[in-house]
Amino acid sequence: MIRVLVVDDEALIRTGFQRILAAADGIEVVGAVSGGEAMRAVREKRPDVVLLDIRMPDVDGLTVLGEIRRLREPPVVAMLTTFDMDEYVETALRSGAAGFLLKDTDPDALPLAVQNLARGGTVLSPKVTRTVVDGYLSAGTPERPPKALDRLTGREREVLVLIAEGLSNAEIATRMHLSTGTVKDHVSAILTKLQVSGRVQAALFAQRAGLLAEGTG
């Protein structure tokens, strides 16, 4: 079972997400709380995935994200927003969020997004994916040392390309005939060597470096 915690300041949103996810096979909603209750719920409920409102009146969603990311074994976090382009999205992605969802996401797509997050994938709502990528590829991402990619082994470059294509760890393992544990080790090494905080940044790094156009070489 995938354990999910929903954090939002609006009771209607919390209830709606909870009902949609509770009806899906393989998903258990372990809590639906406001921002002020978020960290206690994360520590007590130990969710696998947290859906976190990016803007809340009682506590800033980015603050909660930072606290979650500092945990020894943090859950996967996807940010929730009502806007097609929220100015906080870039900061959230840089802080290690695994993506973000609009609150009006199709109910049928929500369980699939949670399953993808739990498998180690990333989620970006289709309405804003292009805008986010364009922002990173233009002025959003600071320049990296030219030798950054040279730090990666050939196998790590292959994994990086598949991350950029949106594959989860399990899907990468199947594609490359590796164990999921080995893929996780490769992903960890990639994030460290590229000095990025999450898969989304690694994927955008790969796009900016032209790896998707040139393949793995």
PDB file of C-alpha atoms in Angstrom:
ATOM      1  CA  MET A   1       0.000   0.000   0.000  1.00  0.00           C
ATOM      2  CA  ILE A   2       1.190   3.512  -0.819  1.00  0.00           C
ATOM      3  CA  ARG A   3       0.724   5.704   2.235  1.00  0.00           C
ATOM      4  CA  VAL A   4      -0.304   9.256   1.319  1.00  0.00           C
ATOM      5  CA  LEU A   5      -0.584  12.415   3.418  1.00  0.00           C
ATOM      6  CA  VAL A   6      -2.522  15.390   2.037  1.00  0.00           C
ATOM      7  CA  VAL A   7      -1.575  18.817   3.398  1.00  0.00           C
ATOM      8  CA  ASP A   8      -3.768  21.766   2.414  1.00  0.00           C
ATOM      9  CA  ASP A   9      -5.313  24.730   4.202  1.00  0.00           C
ATOM     10  CA  GLU A  10      -8.687  24.222   2.501  1.00  0.00           C
ATOM     11  CA  ALA A  11     -10.879  21.509   4.018  1.00  0.00           C
ATOM     12  CA  LEU A  12     -12.721  21.053   0.725  1.00  0.00           C
ATOM     13  CA  ILE A  13      -9.489  20.285  -1.129  1.00  0.00           C
ATOM     14  CA  ARG A  14      -8.316  17.903   1.592  1.00  0.00           C
ATOM     15  CA  THR A  15     -11.622  16.033   1.586  1.00  0.00           C
ATOM     16  CA  GLY A  16     -11.760  15.845  -2.197  1.00  0.00           C
ATOM     17  CA  PHE A  17      -8.236  14.475  -2.572  1.00  0.00           C
ATOM     18  CA  GLN A  18      -8.797  12.066   0.298  1.00  0.00           C
ATOM     19  CA  ARG A  19     -11.952  10.600  -1.268  1.00  0.00           C
ATOM     20  CA  ILE A  20     -10.401  10.271  -4.714  1.00  0.00           C
ATOM     21  CA  LEU A  21      -7.276   8.548  -3.442  1.00  0.00           C
ATOM     22  CA  ALA A  22      -9.069   6.348  -0.904  1.00  0.00           C
ATOM     23  CA  ALA A  23     -11.129   4.879  -3.750  1.00  0.00           C
ATOM     24  CA  ALA A  24      -8.002   3.808  -5.647  1.00  0.00           C
ATOM     25  CA  ASP A  25      -6.498   0.347  -5.271  1.00  0.00           C
ATOM     26  CA  GLY A  26      -3.158   0.185  -3.479  1.00  0.00           C
ATOM     27  CA  ILE A  27      -3.380   3.652  -1.895  1.00  0.00           C
ATOM     28  CA  GLU A  28      -4.067   4.464   1.755  1.00  0.00           C
ATOM     29  CA  VAL A  29      -4.620   8.061   2.843  1.00  0.00           C
ATOM     30  CA  VAL A  30      -3.025   8.172   6.302  1.00  0.00           C
ATOM     31  CA  GLY A  31      -3.982  11.785   6.959  1.00  0.00           C
ATOM     32  CA  ALA A  32      -5.411  15.003   5.547  1.00  0.00           C
ATOM     33  CA  VAL A  33      -4.229  18.001   7.568  1.00  0.00           C
ATOM     34  CA  SER A  34      -3.556  21.739   7.455  1.00  0.00           C
ATOM     35  CA  GLY A  35      -0.061  23.177   7.222  1.00  0.00           C
ATOM     36  CA  GLY A  36       0.368  23.677  10.940  1.00  0.00           C
ATOM     37  CA  GLU A  37      -0.176  19.973  11.532  1.00  0.00           C
ATOM     38  CA  ALA A  38       2.011  18.811   8.646  1.00  0.00           C
ATOM     39  CA  MET A  39       5.297  17.924  10.336  1.00  0.00           C
ATOM     40  CA  ARG A  40       3.676  16.138  13.248  1.00  0.00           C
ATOM     41  CA  ALA A  41       1.612  14.106  10.778  1.00  0.00           C
ATOM     42  CA  VAL A  42       4.680  13.280   8.683  1.00  0.00           C
ATOM     43  CA  ARG A  43       6.574  12.038  11.741  1.00  0.00           C
ATOM     44  CA  GLU A  44       3.647  10.095  13.189  1.00  0.00           C
ATOM     45  CA  LYS A  45       2.077   8.675  10.030  1.00  0.00           C
ATOM     46  CA  ARG A  46       5.302   8.050   8.073  1.00  0.00           C
ATOM     47  CA  PRO A  47       3.750   8.505   4.604  1.00  0.00           C
ATOM     48  CA  ASP A  48       5.448   7.429   1.402  1.00  0.00           C
ATOM     49  CA  VAL A  49       4.076  10.410  -0.527  1.00  0.00           C
ATOM     50  CA  VAL A  50       3.067  13.885   0.674  1.00  0.00           C
ATOM     51  CA  LEU A  51       0.861  16.145  -1.431  1.00  0.00           C
ATOM     52  CA  LEU A  52       1.690  19.591  -0.047  1.00  0.00           C
ATOM     53  CA  ASP A  53      -0.067  22.898  -0.707  1.00  0.00           C
ATOM     54  CA  ILE A  54       2.515  25.421  -1.828  1.00  0.00           C
ATOM     55  CA  ARG A  55       0.623  28.392  -0.341  1.00  0.00           C
ATOM     56  CA  MET A  56      -0.969  28.185   3.105  1.00  0.00           C
ATOM     57  CA  PRO A  57      -1.845  30.964   5.555  1.00  0.00           C
ATOM     58  CA  ASP A  58      -0.710  29.210   8.729  1.00  0.00           C
ATOM     59  CA  VAL A  59       2.664  27.990   7.458  1.00  0.00           C
ATOM     60  CA  ASP A  60       4.468  28.399   4.140  1.00  0.00           C
ATOM     61  CA  GLY A  61       4.510  25.248   2.039  1.00  0.00           C
ATOM     62  CA  LEU A  62       8.148  25.785   1.101  1.00  0.00           C
ATOM     63  CA  THR A  63       9.048  25.910   4.798  1.00  0.00           C
ATOM     64  CA  VAL A  64       7.307  22.580   5.352  1.00  0.00           C
ATOM     65  CA  LEU A  65       9.081  21.141   2.300  1.00  0.00           C
ATOM     66  CA  GLY A  66      12.440  22.193   3.721  1.00  0.00           C
ATOM     67  CA  GLU A  67      11.680  20.558   7.058  1.00  0.00           C
ATOM     68  CA  ILE A  68      10.544  17.355   5.379  1.00  0.00           C
ATOM     69  CA  ARG A  69      13.664  17.206   3.221  1.00  0.00           C
ATOM     70  CA  ARG A  70      15.845  17.439   6.323  1.00  0.00           C
ATOM     71  CA  LEU A  71      14.369  14.250   7.769  1.00  0.00           C
ATOM     72  CA  ARG A  72      16.607  11.205   7.747  1.00  0.00           C
ATOM     73  CA  GLU A  73      14.272   9.276   5.437  1.00  0.00           C
ATOM     74  CA  PRO A  74      11.976  11.883   3.891  1.00  0.00           C
ATOM     75  CA  PRO A  75       8.868  10.933   1.949  1.00  0.00           C
ATOM     76  CA  VAL A  76       8.420  11.993  -1.664  1.00  0.00           C
ATOM     77  CA  VAL A  77       6.791  15.430  -1.870  1.00  0.00           C
ATOM     78  CA  ALA A  78       4.726  16.906  -4.696  1.00  0.00           C
ATOM     79  CA  MET A  79       3.472  20.464  -4.378  1.00  0.00           C
ATOM     80  CA  LEU A  80      -0.158  21.472  -4.938  1.00  0.00           C
ATOM     81  CA  THR A  81      -1.080  24.793  -6.535  1.00  0.00           C
ATOM     82  CA  THR A  82      -4.170  26.454  -7.973  1.00  0.00           C
ATOM     83  CA  PHE A  83      -2.176  28.435 -10.536  1.00  0.00           C
ATOM     84  CA  ASP A  84      -0.998  27.408 -13.984  1.00  0.00           C
ATOM     85  CA  MET A  85       2.310  29.059 -13.110  1.00  0.00           C
ATOM     86  CA  ASP A  86       3.119  29.760  -9.504  1.00  0.00           C
ATOM     87  CA  GLU A  87       6.232  31.849  -8.849  1.00  0.00           C
ATOM     88  CA  TYR A  88       7.109  29.485  -6.010  1.00  0.00           C
ATOM     89  CA  VAL A  89       7.253  26.422  -8.253  1.00  0.00           C
ATOM     90  CA  GLU A  90      10.855  26.953  -9.315  1.00  0.00           C
ATOM     91  CA  THR A  91      11.963  27.317  -5.697  1.00  0.00           C
ATOM     92  CA  ALA A  92      10.066  24.174  -4.741  1.00  0.00           C
ATOM     93  CA  LEU A  93      11.732  22.141  -7.492  1.00  0.00           C
ATOM     94  CA  ARG A  94      15.143  23.439  -6.487  1.00  0.00           C
ATOM     95  CA  SER A  95      14.362  22.472  -2.887  1.00  0.00           C
ATOM     96  CA  GLY A  96      13.790  18.856  -3.793  1.00  0.00           C
ATOM     97  CA  ALA A  97      10.093  18.558  -4.607  1.00  0.00           C
ATOM     98  CA  ALA A  98       9.400  15.673  -6.979  1.00  0.00           C
ATOM     99  CA  GLY A  99       7.046  17.851  -9.017  1.00  0.00           C
ATOM    100  CA  PHE A 100       3.751  19.633  -8.654  1.00  0.00           C
ATOM    101  CA  LEU A 101       0.081  19.175  -9.426  1.00  0.00           C
ATOM    102  CA  LEU A 102      -2.682  21.636 -10.099  1.00  0.00           C
ATOM    103  CA  LYS A 103      -5.561  21.275  -7.662  1.00  0.00           C
ATOM    104  CA  ASP A 104      -7.949  20.803 -10.580  1.00  0.00           C
ATOM    105  CA  THR A 105      -6.026  17.747 -11.799  1.00  0.00           C
ATOM    106  CA  ASP A 106      -8.295  15.171 -13.435  1.00  0.00           C
ATOM    107  CA  PRO A 107      -9.498  12.814 -10.658  1.00  0.00           C
ATOM    108  CA  ASP A 108      -8.561   9.804 -12.791  1.00  0.00           C
ATOM    109  CA  ALA A 109      -5.012  11.103 -13.106  1.00  0.00           C
ATOM    110  CA  LEU A 110      -4.446  11.727  -9.395  1.00  0.00           C
ATOM    111  CA  PRO A 111      -3.953   8.081  -8.290  1.00  0.00           C
ATOM    112  CA  LEU A 112      -1.652   7.506 -11.274  1.00  0.00           C
ATOM    113  CA  ALA A 113       0.426  10.512 -10.239  1.00  0.00           C
ATOM    114  CA  VAL A 114       0.735   9.190  -6.684  1.00  0.00           C
ATOM    115  CA  GLN A 115       1.761   5.755  -7.961  1.00  0.00           C
ATOM    116  CA  ASN A 116       4.399   7.350 -10.178  1.00  0.00           C
ATOM    117  CA  LEU A 117       5.767   9.379  -7.261  1.00  0.00           C
ATOM    118  CA  ALA A 118       5.925   6.287  -5.063  1.00  0.00           C
ATOM    119  CA  ARG A 119       7.924   4.480  -7.761  1.00  0.00           C
ATOM    120  CA  GLY A 120      10.500   7.240  -7.764  1.00  0.00           C
ATOM    121  CA  GLY A 121       9.142   9.169 -10.719  1.00  0.00           C
ATOM    122  CA  THR A 122       8.384  12.865 -11.095  1.00  0.00           C
ATOM    123  CA  VAL A 123       5.101  14.625 -11.736  1.00  0.00           C
ATOM    124  CA  LEU A 124       4.535  17.909 -13.544  1.00  0.00           C
ATOM    125  CA  SER A 125       1.017  18.915 -14.539  1.00  0.00           C
ATOM    126  CA  PRO A 126       0.810  19.013 -18.356  1.00  0.00           C
ATOM    127  CA  LYS A 127      -0.548  22.561 -18.356  1.00  0.00           C
ATOM    128  CA  VAL A 128       2.656  23.956 -16.916  1.00  0.00           C
ATOM    129  CA  THR A 129       5.399  21.500 -17.837  1.00  0.00           C
ATOM    130  CA  ARG A 130       6.497  23.445 -20.899  1.00  0.00           C
ATOM    131  CA  THR A 131       6.547  26.728 -19.002  1.00  0.00           C
ATOM    132  CA  VAL A 132       8.653  25.285 -16.212  1.00  0.00           C
ATOM    133  CA  VAL A 133      11.106  23.643 -18.588  1.00  0.00           C
ATOM    134  CA  ASP A 134      11.433  26.810 -20.668  1.00  0.00           C
ATOM    135  CA  GLY A 135      12.140  28.807 -17.531  1.00  0.00           C
ATOM    136  CA  TYR A 136      14.889  26.446 -16.449  1.00  0.00           C
ATOM    137  CA  LEU A 137      16.418  26.200 -19.896  1.00  0.00           C
ATOM    138  CA  SER A 138      16.597  29.970 -20.283  1.00  0.00           C
ATOM    139  CA  ALA A 139      17.507  31.934 -17.190  1.00  0.00           C
ATOM    140  CA  GLY A 140      16.145  29.700 -14.449  1.00  0.00           C
ATOM    141  CA  THR A 141      19.059  27.320 -14.037  1.00  0.00           C
ATOM    142  CA  PRO A 142      22.494  28.638 -13.092  1.00  0.00           C
ATOM    143  CA  GLU A 143      25.368  27.653 -15.324  1.00  0.00           C
ATOM    144  CA  ARG A 144      27.128  24.464 -14.316  1.00  0.00           C
ATOM    145  CA  PRO A 145      30.828  23.704 -14.690  1.00  0.00           C
ATOM    146  CA  PRO A 146      31.470  22.233 -18.158  1.00  0.00           C
ATOM    147  CA  LYS A 147      33.068  19.178 -16.567  1.00  0.00           C
ATOM    148  CA  ALA A 148      29.993  18.310 -14.486  1.00  0.00           C
ATOM    149  CA  LEU A 149      28.821  15.651 -16.944  1.00  0.00           C
ATOM    150  CA  ASP A 150      32.360  14.272 -17.181  1.00  0.00           C
ATOM    151  CA  ARG A 151      32.014  13.190 -13.562  1.00  0.00           C
ATOM    152  CA  LEU A 152      29.345  10.668 -14.584  1.00  0.00           C
ATOM    153  CA  THR A 153      30.165   7.155 -15.692  1.00  0.00           C
ATOM    154  CA  GLY A 154      28.714   5.886 -18.951  1.00  0.00           C
ATOM    155  CA  ARG A 155      26.067   3.927 -17.072  1.00  0.00           C
ATOM    156  CA  GLU A 156      25.140   6.983 -14.993  1.00  0.00           C
ATOM    157  CA  ARG A 157      24.693   9.028 -18.171  1.00  0.00           C
ATOM    158  CA  GLU A 158      22.319   6.372 -19.485  1.00  0.00           C
ATOM    159  CA  VAL A 159      20.320   6.518 -16.255  1.00  0.00           C
ATOM    160  CA  LEU A 160      20.265  10.323 -16.420  1.00  0.00           C
ATOM    161  CA  VAL A 161      18.765  10.250 -19.908  1.00  0.00           C
ATOM    162  CA  LEU A 162      16.026   7.876 -18.755  1.00  0.00           C
ATOM    163  CA  ILE A 163      15.319  10.108 -15.746  1.00  0.00           C
ATOM    164  CA  ALA A 164      14.914  13.004 -18.183  1.00  0.00           C
ATOM    165  CA  GLU A 165      12.504  10.898 -20.234  1.00  0.00           C
ATOM    166  CA  GLY A 166      10.331  10.602 -17.130  1.00  0.00           C
ATOM    167  CA  LEU A 167      10.959   6.962 -16.225  1.00  0.00           C
ATOM    168  CA  SER A 168      10.683   5.829 -12.612  1.00  0.00           C
ATOM    169  CA  ASN A 169      13.409   3.797 -10.901  1.00  0.00           C
ATOM    170  CA  ALA A 170      11.473   0.579 -11.504  1.00  0.00           C
ATOM    171  CA  GLU A 171      11.018   1.397 -15.188  1.00  0.00           C
ATOM    172  CA  ILE A 172      14.709   2.279 -15.563  1.00  0.00           C
ATOM    173  CA  ALA A 173      15.625  -1.012 -13.879  1.00  0.00           C
ATOM    174  CA  THR A 174      13.475  -2.935 -16.356  1.00  0.00           C
ATOM    175  CA  ARG A 175      14.811  -1.021 -19.359  1.00  0.00           C
ATOM    176  CA  MET A 176      18.456  -1.492 -18.338  1.00  0.00           C
ATOM    177  CA  HIS A 177      18.097  -4.991 -16.861  1.00  0.00           C
ATOM    178  CA  LEU A 178      19.282  -3.826 -13.444  1.00  0.00           C
ATOM    179  CA  SER A 179      17.909  -4.194  -9.940  1.00  0.00           C
ATOM    180  CA  THR A 180      15.900  -1.304  -8.530  1.00  0.00           C
ATOM    181  CA  GLY A 181      18.479  -0.970  -5.750  1.00  0.00           C
ATOM    182  CA  THR A 182      21.269  -0.535  -8.291  1.00  0.00           C
ATOM    183  CA  VAL A 183      19.261   2.151 -10.097  1.00  0.00           C
ATOM    184  CA  LYS A 184      18.678   3.970  -6.805  1.00  0.00           C
ATOM    185  CA  ASP A 185      22.433   3.944  -6.197  1.00  0.00           C
ATOM    186  CA  HIS A 186      23.052   5.368  -9.677  1.00  0.00           C
ATOM    187  CA  VAL A 187      20.440   8.094  -9.145  1.00  0.00           C
ATOM    188  CA  SER A 188      21.987   9.058  -5.809  1.00  0.00           C
ATOM    189  CA  ALA A 189      25.426   9.278  -7.417  1.00  0.00           C
ATOM    190  CA  ILE A 190      24.053  11.399 -10.268  1.00  0.00           C
ATOM    191  CA  LEU A 191      22.409  13.904  -7.923  1.00  0.00           C
ATOM    192  CA  THR A 192      25.620  14.192  -5.905  1.00  0.00           C
ATOM    193  CA  LYS A 193      27.919  14.580  -8.898  1.00  0.00           C
ATOM    194  CA  LEU A 194      25.691  17.131 -10.644  1.00  0.00           C
ATOM    195  CA  GLN A 195      25.064  18.959  -7.360  1.00  0.00           C
ATOM    196  CA  VAL A 196      21.304  18.994  -7.821  1.00  0.00           C
ATOM    197  CA  SER A 197      18.676  18.326  -5.162  1.00  0.00           C
ATOM    198  CA  GLY A 198      16.230  16.109  -7.015  1.00  0.00           C
ATOM    199  CA  ARG A 199      15.212  14.206 -10.120  1.00  0.00           C
ATOM    200  CA  VAL A 200      13.423  17.166 -11.683  1.00  0.00           C
ATOM    201  CA  GLN A 201      16.574  19.273 -11.589  1.00  0.00           C
ATOM    202  CA  ALA A 202      18.616  16.349 -12.905  1.00  0.00           C
ATOM    203  CA  ALA A 203      16.168  15.925 -15.792  1.00  0.00           C
ATOM    204  CA  LEU A 204      16.310  19.613 -16.657  1.00  0.00           C
ATOM    205  CA  PHE A 205      20.107  19.510 -16.415  1.00  0.00           C
ATOM    206  CA  ALA A 206      20.097  16.693 -18.975  1.00  0.00           C
ATOM    207  CA  GLN A 207      17.828  18.663 -21.286  1.00  0.00           C
ATOM    208  CA  ARG A 208      19.979  21.760 -21.043  1.00  0.00           C
ATOM    209  CA  ALA A 209      23.101  19.701 -21.721  1.00  0.00           C
ATOM    210  CA  GLY A 210      21.503  18.310 -24.881  1.00  0.00           C
ATOM    211  CA  LEU A 211      21.586  14.698 -23.737  1.00  0.00           C
ATOM    212  CA  LEU A 212      18.076  13.960 -24.968  1.00  0.00           C
ATOM    213  CA  ALA A 213      19.002  15.140 -28.451  1.00  0.00           C
ATOM    214  CA  GLU A 214      22.294  13.251 -28.636  1.00  0.00           C
ATOM    215  CA  GLY A 215      21.222  10.119 -26.783  1.00  0.00           C
ATOM    216  CA  THR A 216      23.613   8.351 -24.461  1.00  0.00           C
ATOM    217  CA  GLY A 217      26.430   8.394 -26.950  1.00  0.00           C
TER     218      GLY A 217
END
